[in-house]
mmCIF file of C-alpha atoms in Angstrom:
data_model
loop_
_atom_site.group_PDB
_atom_site.id
_atom_site.type_symbol
_atom_site.label_atom_id
_atom_site.label_comp_id
_atom_site.label_asym_id
_atom_site.label_seq_id
_atom_site.Cartn_x
_atom_site.Cartn_y
_atom_site.Cartn_z
ATOM 1 C CA MET G 1 -74.029 109.394 68.213
ATOM 2 C CA SER G 2 -70.769 110.746 67.156
ATOM 3 C CA HIS G 3 -69.958 113.741 65.426
ATOM 4 C CA ALA G 4 -67.486 114.271 62.601
ATOM 5 C CA LEU G 5 -65.094 117.113 63.082
ATOM 6 C CA THR G 6 -62.879 119.402 60.809
ATOM 7 C CA PHE G 7 -59.817 120.819 61.464
ATOM 8 C CA GLU G 8 -58.456 123.547 59.651
ATOM 9 C CA TRP G 9 -55.076 125.339 59.673
ATOM 10 C CA ALA G 10 -53.560 128.547 58.215
ATOM 11 C CA ASP G 11 -51.330 126.279 56.027
ATOM 12 C CA GLY G 12 -54.421 125.155 54.067
ATOM 13 C CA ARG G 13 -53.944 121.438 55.648
ATOM 14 C CA THR G 14 -57.248 119.767 56.775
ATOM 15 C CA ALA G 15 -58.279 116.487 58.757
ATOM 16 C CA ARG G 16 -61.741 114.882 59.583
ATOM 17 C CA VAL G 17 -62.492 112.688 62.253
ATOM 18 C CA ASP G 18 -65.562 111.379 63.999
ATOM 19 C CA ALA G 19 -65.919 112.255 67.674
ATOM 20 C CA ARG G 20 -67.674 109.731 69.876
ATOM 21 C CA PRO G 21 -70.273 110.917 72.479
ATOM 22 C CA ASP G 22 -68.589 112.282 75.609
ATOM 23 C CA GLU G 23 -65.348 112.581 73.991
ATOM 24 C CA THR G 24 -63.711 116.028 73.535
ATOM 25 C CA VAL G 25 -61.949 117.515 70.109
ATOM 26 C CA VAL G 26 -58.618 117.080 71.653
ATOM 27 C CA GLU G 27 -59.304 113.327 72.634
ATOM 28 C CA ALA G 28 -60.690 112.630 69.050
ATOM 29 C CA ALA G 29 -57.861 114.061 67.543
ATOM 30 C CA GLU G 30 -55.585 112.179 69.433
ATOM 31 C CA ARG G 31 -57.144 108.770 69.176
ATOM 32 C CA GLU G 32 -56.883 109.509 65.296
ATOM 33 C CA SER G 33 -53.266 110.369 65.109
ATOM 34 C CA VAL G 34 -54.209 114.111 64.424
ATOM 35 C CA ALA G 35 -51.272 116.428 66.317
ATOM 36 C CA LEU G 36 -53.638 119.367 67.730
ATOM 37 C CA PRO G 37 -51.391 121.922 70.524
ATOM 38 C CA PHE G 38 -52.742 120.902 73.396
ATOM 39 C CA GLY G 39 -51.134 121.599 77.491
ATOM 40 C CA CYS G 40 -53.038 121.191 80.639
ATOM 41 C CA LEU G 41 -56.222 119.415 79.385
ATOM 42 C CA THR G 42 -58.476 121.060 81.997
ATOM 43 C CA GLY G 43 -59.299 124.141 80.132
ATOM 44 C CA ALA G 44 -56.943 126.660 82.041
ATOM 45 C CA CYS G 45 -53.966 127.524 80.050
ATOM 46 C CA ALA G 46 -55.644 127.839 76.214
ATOM 47 C CA THR G 47 -52.824 126.453 74.314
ATOM 48 C CA CYS G 48 -55.453 123.777 72.823
ATOM 49 C CA THR G 49 -57.477 127.243 71.923
ATOM 50 C CA ALA G 50 -59.234 126.723 68.440
ATOM 51 C CA ARG G 51 -61.966 128.772 66.347
ATOM 52 C CA LEU G 52 -65.198 127.458 65.900
ATOM 53 C CA LEU G 53 -66.172 128.343 62.610
ATOM 54 C CA ASP G 54 -69.593 125.947 62.323
ATOM 55 C CA GLY G 55 -71.082 123.456 64.813
ATOM 56 C CA HIS G 56 -71.809 123.360 68.278
ATOM 57 C CA VAL G 57 -69.483 122.398 71.450
ATOM 58 C CA ALA G 58 -70.474 121.874 74.771
ATOM 59 C CA TYR G 59 -67.474 121.840 77.710
ATOM 60 C CA ARG G 60 -66.795 119.289 79.800
ATOM 61 C CA ARG G 61 -66.027 121.594 82.428
ATOM 62 C CA PRO G 62 -65.334 125.557 82.460
ATOM 63 C CA PRO G 63 -62.979 126.848 79.659
ATOM 64 C CA ARG G 64 -61.201 128.986 82.563
ATOM 65 C CA GLY G 65 -58.435 129.986 79.632
ATOM 66 C CA LEU G 66 -60.814 132.003 77.645
ATOM 67 C CA LYS G 67 -61.881 135.955 78.465
ATOM 68 C CA PRO G 68 -66.086 135.819 78.082
ATOM 69 C CA ASP G 69 -65.353 138.064 75.024
ATOM 70 C CA GLN G 70 -63.037 135.484 73.503
ATOM 71 C CA ARG G 71 -65.689 133.070 73.810
ATOM 72 C CA GLU G 72 -68.473 135.231 72.188
ATOM 73 C CA ALA G 73 -65.923 135.638 69.347
ATOM 74 C CA GLY G 74 -65.822 131.689 68.698
ATOM 75 C CA TYR G 75 -62.784 130.679 70.228
ATOM 76 C CA VAL G 76 -63.042 127.145 72.179
ATOM 77 C CA LEU G 77 -60.982 125.406 73.968
ATOM 78 C CA ALA G 78 -60.400 121.787 72.649
ATOM 79 C CA CYS G 79 -59.541 119.692 75.627
ATOM 80 C CA VAL G 80 -62.955 120.433 77.863
ATOM 81 C CA ALA G 81 -65.045 121.042 74.663
ATOM 82 C CA GLU G 82 -67.535 117.817 73.316
ATOM 83 C CA PRO G 83 -68.432 118.613 70.057
ATOM 84 C CA ARG G 84 -72.909 118.422 69.974
ATOM 85 C CA SER G 85 -73.048 118.316 66.321
ATOM 86 C CA ASP G 86 -70.648 117.923 63.285
ATOM 87 C CA CYS G 87 -68.277 120.663 63.843
ATOM 88 C CA ARG G 88 -65.441 122.548 61.334
ATOM 89 C CA LEU G 89 -62.774 124.233 63.420
ATOM 90 C CA ARG G 90 -59.382 126.331 62.529
ATOM 91 C CA VAL G 91 -56.503 124.957 64.896
ATOM 92 C CA GLY G 92 -52.924 125.400 65.399
ATOM 93 C CA VAL G 93 -50.898 127.745 66.938
ATOM 94 C CA ASP G 94 -51.608 130.403 64.871
ATOM 95 C CA VAL G 95 -55.049 130.473 66.402
ATOM 96 C CA HIS G 96 -53.588 130.612 70.416
ATOM 97 C CA ARG G 97 -51.373 134.015 68.941
ATOM 98 C CA GLU G 98 -54.897 135.429 67.803
ATOM 99 C CA LEU G 99 -55.498 135.888 71.834
ATOM 100 C CA VAL G 100 -51.945 136.782 73.001
ATOM 101 C CA ASP G 101 -49.500 138.426 71.696
ATOM 102 C CA ASN G 102 -47.486 137.541 74.395
ATOM 103 C CA PRO G 103 -47.924 134.158 76.625
ATOM 104 C CA TRP G 104 -45.378 135.532 79.480
ATOM 105 C CA LYS G 105 -46.929 138.781 80.054
#
């Protein structure tokens, strides 16, 4: 069963794709040529951080790039997150900036 993913950017853009079963958010976006930021694809670097506004995801592997309080606040790592329902996510580099002011410190 596929799930609808709605992406929202800070500039007001939106996009919608359907995620296949066992497909991550980043994989579904890439298949539909929707550009999302990502880096390691293993849940470690947090470049792909998104904020889950509605819906539910399960992780393919542990999201090591997020602290527990960040996960509780609704942040998800799109590269290892598989949708388990229709989801609405805020995406883009602005979301990652909410987690860290300076990624090199």
